[in-house]
Coordinates of C-alpha atoms in Angstrom, one line a residue:
M1 CA -21.3 61.0 -25.8
S2 CA -25.2 60.1 -24.9
V3 CA -26.2 56.7 -24.2
R4 CA -29.6 56.0 -25.9
P5 CA -32.2 54.1 -23.1
W6 CA -33.0 50.7 -24.1
S7 CA -36.2 50.5 -26.5
K8 CA -39.4 49.0 -24.7
S9 CA -38.9 45.6 -26.9
V10 CA -35.4 45.2 -25.5
R11 CA -36.5 45.6 -21.9
A12 CA -39.1 43.1 -22.7
R13 CA -36.4 40.7 -24.0
V14 CA -33.9 41.1 -21.2
A15 CA -36.8 40.7 -18.6
A16 CA -38.0 37.3 -20.3
L17 CA -34.2 36.2 -20.0
A18 CA -34.0 36.9 -16.1
P19 CA -35.6 33.8 -14.9
S20 CA -33.3 31.5 -16.8
C21 CA -30.2 33.1 -15.8
M22 CA -31.2 33.2 -12.2
A23 CA -32.0 29.6 -12.5
A24 CA -28.5 28.7 -14.2
I25 CA -27.1 30.6 -10.7
A26 CA -29.0 28.5 -8.7
V27 CA -27.7 25.2 -10.1
L28 CA -24.1 26.2 -10.4
A29 CA -24.6 27.0 -6.5
I30 CA -26.1 23.7 -5.7
C31 CA -23.4 21.8 -7.8
A32 CA -20.7 24.0 -6.4
P33 CA -19.8 21.7 -3.1
S34 CA -19.7 18.5 -5.6
F35 CA -17.6 20.4 -8.0
A36 CA -15.3 21.1 -5.0
Q37 CA -15.2 17.8 -3.9
Q38 CA -14.5 16.4 -7.1
A39 CA -11.6 19.0 -7.3
A40 CA -10.3 18.4 -3.6
S41 CA -10.1 14.4 -4.6
Q42 CA -6.9 12.9 -3.2
K43 CA -5.3 9.6 -4.3
I44 CA -4.2 7.4 -1.3
R45 CA -1.7 4.5 -1.7
I46 CA -2.7 1.3 0.0
L47 CA 0.4 -1.1 0.4
C48 CA -1.2 -4.6 0.7
L49 CA -0.7 -8.6 0.3
A50 CA -4.3 -8.6 -0.6
R51 CA -6.7 -5.8 -1.6
P52 CA -8.9 -5.2 1.8
F53 CA -12.3 -5.9 1.3
P54 CA -13.9 -2.9 3.2
V55 CA -12.0 -0.5 0.9
M56 CA -13.1 -2.2 -2.1
M57 CA -16.9 -2.3 -0.5
A58 CA -16.6 1.4 0.1
E59 CA -15.5 2.1 -3.2
S60 CA -18.4 0.1 -5.1
H61 CA -20.7 2.1 -2.9
G62 CA -19.5 5.7 -3.5
I63 CA -18.0 6.1 -0.1
L64 CA -14.5 6.8 -1.1
A65 CA -15.9 9.5 -3.5
K66 CA -18.2 10.9 -0.6
Y67 CA -14.9 11.5 1.2
G68 CA -12.9 12.7 -1.7
I69 CA -10.8 9.9 -1.8
E70 CA -9.1 7.7 -4.7
V71 CA -7.5 4.6 -3.8
E72 CA -4.6 3.0 -5.8
Y73 CA -4.1 -0.5 -4.6
L74 CA 0.0 -1.6 -4.6
V75 CA -0.2 -5.4 -4.0
R76 CA 2.9 -7.1 -2.8
P77 CA 4.3 -10.4 -2.9
S78 CA 5.6 -10.5 0.6
S79 CA 5.7 -8.7 3.8
E80 CA 9.3 -8.0 3.4
S81 CA 9.1 -6.2 0.1
L82 CA 5.8 -4.3 1.4
R83 CA 7.7 -2.9 4.6
N84 CA 10.3 -1.8 2.3
D85 CA 8.1 -0.1 0.1
L86 CA 6.4 1.7 2.8
A87 CA 9.9 2.7 4.6
A88 CA 11.0 3.9 1.0
G89 CA 7.7 6.0 0.8
K90 CA 6.8 4.2 -2.1
G91 CA 3.1 3.8 -0.4
D92 CA 1.0 5.8 2.0
V93 CA -0.6 3.3 4.3
A94 CA -0.1 -0.8 4.9
F95 CA -2.6 -3.1 5.5
L96 CA -0.7 -6.2 6.9
A97 CA -0.3 -8.2 10.0
V98 CA 0.3 -5.4 12.5
D99 CA 3.5 -6.7 14.1
N100 CA 5.0 -6.0 10.6
D101 CA 5.0 -2.3 12.2
V102 CA 6.5 -3.7 15.5
A103 CA 9.3 -5.2 13.1
M104 CA 10.0 -2.0 11.4
V105 CA 10.1 0.0 14.3
D106 CA 12.6 -2.2 16.4
S107 CA 14.5 -4.0 13.9
A108 CA 14.6 -1.7 10.7
G109 CA 14.7 1.7 13.0
V110 CA 11.8 2.9 10.9
D111 CA 9.4 5.3 12.7
V112 CA 6.0 3.7 11.6
V113 CA 2.8 4.0 13.7
I114 CA -0.8 2.0 13.8
V115 CA -3.6 4.0 13.4
M116 CA -6.4 1.5 13.0
G117 CA -7.1 -2.6 13.8
A118 CA -9.5 -4.6 11.3
E119 CA -9.2 -8.3 11.9
S120 CA -8.0 -11.2 14.1
S121 CA -6.3 -14.3 13.2
E122 CA -8.1 -16.9 11.8
N123 CA -5.0 -19.0 10.5
E124 CA -4.4 -22.6 10.8
I125 CA -1.2 -24.8 10.3
I126 CA -1.8 -26.8 6.8
A127 CA 0.1 -29.8 6.3
Q128 CA 0.7 -32.1 3.6
P129 CA -1.7 -35.3 3.4
G130 CA -0.6 -38.1 6.1
T131 CA 0.7 -35.6 8.5
K132 CA -1.0 -36.6 11.6
S133 CA 0.1 -34.2 14.2
I134 CA 2.7 -31.0 15.0
A135 CA 4.8 -33.8 16.4
D136 CA 5.0 -34.6 12.6
L137 CA 6.6 -31.6 11.4
R138 CA 10.1 -32.4 13.2
G139 CA 12.9 -32.7 10.9
H140 CA 10.9 -30.8 7.8
T141 CA 10.8 -27.5 5.9
L142 CA 8.1 -25.4 6.8
L143 CA 6.8 -22.6 5.0
V144 CA 6.8 -18.8 5.6
D145 CA 6.2 -15.1 4.3
A146 CA 9.2 -14.1 6.5
T147 CA 10.6 -15.5 9.2
N148 CA 10.5 -12.9 11.8
T149 CA 6.7 -11.6 11.7
A150 CA 3.0 -12.5 11.7
Y151 CA 2.3 -16.0 10.9
A152 CA 5.8 -17.4 11.4
L153 CA 6.0 -16.1 15.2
E154 CA 2.6 -18.0 15.7
L155 CA 4.4 -21.1 14.1
K156 CA 7.5 -20.8 15.8
K157 CA 5.4 -20.6 19.1
V158 CA 3.6 -23.5 18.5
L159 CA 6.4 -25.6 17.8
L160 CA 8.3 -24.4 20.8
N161 CA 5.7 -25.5 22.9
N162 CA 6.5 -28.9 21.2
G163 CA 9.9 -28.7 22.0
M164 CA 11.3 -27.9 18.4
H165 CA 13.4 -25.0 17.5
P166 CA 14.3 -23.4 14.1
G167 CA 17.3 -24.5 12.3
K168 CA 17.6 -27.3 14.6
E169 CA 14.3 -29.6 15.0
Y170 CA 13.0 -27.9 11.5
E171 CA 13.7 -25.3 8.9
L172 CA 11.9 -22.2 7.9
K173 CA 12.0 -21.3 4.1
P174 CA 10.5 -18.0 3.2
V175 CA 8.4 -17.8 0.1
G176 CA 5.9 -15.0 0.2
S177 CA 2.3 -14.8 0.9
T178 CA -0.2 -16.9 1.5
P179 CA -0.9 -17.8 -1.8
F180 CA 2.5 -18.2 -3.0
R181 CA 2.9 -20.9 0.4
L182 CA 0.1 -23.0 -1.2
Q183 CA 1.5 -23.1 -4.6
A184 CA 5.0 -24.0 -3.2
M185 CA 2.9 -26.9 -1.2
R186 CA 1.1 -28.1 -4.1
E187 CA 4.4 -28.0 -6.2
H188 CA 6.8 -29.4 -3.6
P189 CA 5.6 -32.3 -1.2
E190 CA 8.9 -31.9 0.6
Y191 CA 7.5 -28.7 2.0
T192 CA 5.4 -30.1 4.9
A193 CA 3.5 -27.4 6.3
A194 CA 2.3 -23.5 6.6
V195 CA 0.2 -21.1 8.4
M196 CA -2.7 -20.2 5.9
N197 CA -5.7 -17.9 6.5
P198 CA -9.1 -18.1 4.4
P199 CA -9.3 -18.7 1.9
F200 CA -6.4 -20.4 1.2
S201 CA -6.7 -22.6 4.3
I202 CA -9.8 -23.4 2.9
L203 CA -8.4 -24.3 -0.7
A204 CA -5.7 -26.2 0.9
K205 CA -8.2 -28.6 2.4
Q206 CA -10.1 -29.2 -0.6
G207 CA -7.0 -30.4 -2.4
G208 CA -6.7 -32.9 0.5
M209 CA -4.1 -31.2 2.6
V210 CA -4.9 -31.3 6.4
S211 CA -5.3 -28.7 9.2
L212 CA -3.1 -29.5 12.4
G213 CA -5.4 -26.9 14.1
S214 CA -6.4 -23.3 14.3
M215 CA -4.1 -20.6 16.0
R216 CA -7.3 -19.6 18.1
A217 CA -7.2 -23.6 19.3
L218 CA -3.3 -23.5 19.8
L219 CA -2.7 -20.1 21.2
G220 CA -5.6 -18.5 21.5
A221 CA -7.5 -15.5 19.8
D222 CA -4.7 -12.8 18.5
L223 CA -4.7 -9.7 16.7
D224 CA -3.7 -10.0 12.9
R225 CA -4.2 -7.1 10.4
G226 CA -4.4 -3.3 10.7
T227 CA -3.6 -0.2 9.2
F228 CA -0.3 1.3 9.7
A229 CA 2.0 4.4 8.4
L230 CA 5.1 6.3 8.4
R231 CA 4.7 8.6 11.6
T232 CA 5.8 11.5 9.5
W233 CA 3.6 10.9 6.7
A234 CA 0.3 10.4 8.9
R235 CA 1.4 14.2 10.8
S236 CA 1.6 15.6 7.3
N237 CA -1.3 14.2 6.0
S238 CA -3.7 13.8 8.8
D239 CA -6.8 15.1 7.0
L240 CA -6.5 12.7 4.6
L241 CA -5.8 9.9 6.6
V242 CA -8.9 10.6 8.8
R243 CA -11.5 10.5 5.8
Y244 CA -9.7 7.1 4.4
L245 CA -10.0 6.1 8.0
A246 CA -13.5 6.8 8.1
A247 CA -14.4 5.4 4.5
Y248 CA -12.7 2.3 5.8
I249 CA -15.1 1.9 8.8
E250 CA -18.2 2.7 6.7
G251 CA -17.1 0.2 4.4
Q252 CA -16.3 -2.5 6.9
R253 CA -19.7 -1.9 8.4
L254 CA -21.4 -2.4 5.1
L255 CA -19.0 -5.8 4.8
M256 CA -20.2 -7.1 8.1
A257 CA -24.1 -6.3 7.6
P258 CA -26.1 -9.5 7.4
S259 CA -28.3 -8.0 4.7
N260 CA -25.0 -7.8 2.5
R261 CA -23.8 -11.4 2.8
Q262 CA -24.6 -12.1 -1.0
Q263 CA -22.9 -8.8 -2.4
V264 CA -19.9 -9.6 -0.2
V265 CA -19.8 -13.3 -1.4
D266 CA -19.9 -12.3 -4.9
L267 CA -16.8 -9.9 -4.2
V268 CA -15.0 -12.4 -3.0
M269 CA -15.9 -14.7 -5.8
K270 CA -14.7 -12.2 -8.2
E271 CA -11.4 -11.1 -6.3
S272 CA -10.3 -14.3 -5.5
S273 CA -11.5 -16.5 -8.3
L274 CA -13.3 -18.5 -5.9
T275 CA -16.4 -21.0 -6.4
E276 CA -19.8 -19.7 -4.8
A277 CA -19.3 -22.4 -2.1
T278 CA -15.7 -21.4 -1.2
A279 CA -16.3 -17.8 -1.1
G280 CA -19.2 -18.7 1.2
D281 CA -17.2 -20.7 3.4
W282 CA -14.8 -17.8 3.7
Y283 CA -17.7 -15.6 4.5
T284 CA -18.4 -18.0 7.4
A285 CA -14.9 -18.3 8.6
M286 CA -14.2 -14.4 8.5
V287 CA -17.4 -12.7 9.3
Q288 CA -19.9 -14.3 10.8
N289 CA -17.2 -16.2 13.1
G290 CA -15.8 -12.8 14.2
G291 CA -12.9 -12.4 11.9
Y292 CA -13.5 -8.6 11.2
A293 CA -13.5 -6.3 14.6
K294 CA -16.3 -3.9 14.8
D295 CA -15.7 -0.5 13.3
A296 CA -12.5 -2.1 12.7
A297 CA -11.4 -1.1 16.1
F298 CA -7.7 -1.5 17.3
D299 CA -7.6 -4.5 20.0
V300 CA -5.2 -3.0 22.4
E301 CA -5.2 -6.0 24.7
G302 CA -4.6 -8.2 21.7
F303 CA -1.8 -6.6 20.3
K304 CA -0.2 -6.6 23.9
K305 CA -0.4 -10.3 23.2
T306 CA 1.4 -9.6 20.0
L307 CA 4.1 -8.0 21.6
Q308 CA 4.7 -11.0 24.0
L309 CA 4.7 -13.5 21.5
R310 CA 7.5 -11.5 19.8
A311 CA 9.4 -11.3 22.9
E312 CA 9.3 -15.1 23.4
V313 CA 9.9 -16.2 20.3
E314 CA 12.5 -14.0 18.4
A315 CA 16.0 -14.4 18.7
G316 CA 17.5 -12.8 22.2
G317 CA 13.9 -12.6 23.3
N318 CA 13.5 -12.3 27.3
G319 CA 9.8 -12.8 27.8
T320 CA 9.4 -9.0 28.5
P321 CA 7.6 -7.2 25.8
P322 CA 8.3 -3.5 25.2
S323 CA 5.4 -0.9 26.1
A324 CA 2.4 -1.2 23.2
E325 CA 1.9 2.6 23.6
K326 CA 5.2 3.4 21.3
Y327 CA 3.6 1.6 18.4
Y328 CA 0.2 3.0 17.8
D329 CA -1.8 5.9 17.9
L330 CA -5.6 6.0 18.0
S331 CA -6.1 9.7 17.5
Y332 CA -6.4 9.6 14.0
Y333 CA -9.2 6.4 14.5
R334 CA -10.8 8.5 17.0
M335 CA -11.4 11.6 14.6
A336 CA -12.6 9.3 11.5
L337 CA -15.5 8.0 14.1
A338 CA -16.4 11.5 15.1
K339 CA -16.4 12.5 10.9
I340 CA -18.8 9.4 10.6
K341 CA -21.2 10.5 13.6

């Protein structure tokens, strides 16, 4: 069969279409990376008692999308329920006071690992109106999240320094995270005190409750919340974890930038249903006063102090803390910093 050559008019039409076809190909080539990024987007599930503001900043500024990450916030009512869900694989990373990692390793036999820091302790002992001193807590019921981690350990240490022991000179009642403790104290005056962090400590004092002192003043600076995960999950999902940590660090940089103050205050107002004045007080307490570590760095010395505290106040503690290195692995954090730079 013979093939007739294109006519002169057909060849002219094909030539006219060529530039537009080449332009379309060029557009597809330019857009290909973004299409690939969208296709590669991965979800990470964050177990927390309150959504971490650095992640929310990263989300609102498109940083999570830049790293191909979608987040799901799994807010839990107590540290105990959060730890249980992490152990069961119902979340990927935890944002919580890091001594919960220690409790999971030592008490529950769950192999979790701290991968990044974030915040120092800005807690206060908040008491019912009319309470004058730590000594006034003797014989009363005090509220905690869980009895063997985080703020409860700080409270036990302060009371131990004042000659009081749980179950003898006072009782501890676990009721859940800070907002639940504040609500319980509002509804039950017989619950005399609890440790609270901003903004709940601020709200409590606005409502007439009193501060018996900050933990910084009573015990010195201390490490508070950070990020940890099951060690097996971290190893199997190292690329996702590193991208998440990089996005978190960039979000925390935005949070701490003085030029973003009003944006952060607006975010806190919306997230926590606070007035602008109270959100401004939170900003002063947490951002201006150093509650957030630069680049969410993990304070190893502060963590060693946490281990010392656990060894001193936990049942059977002999005052000798375990080696800190068994609880953290900062290799993922270092890779995240390298990715940013």
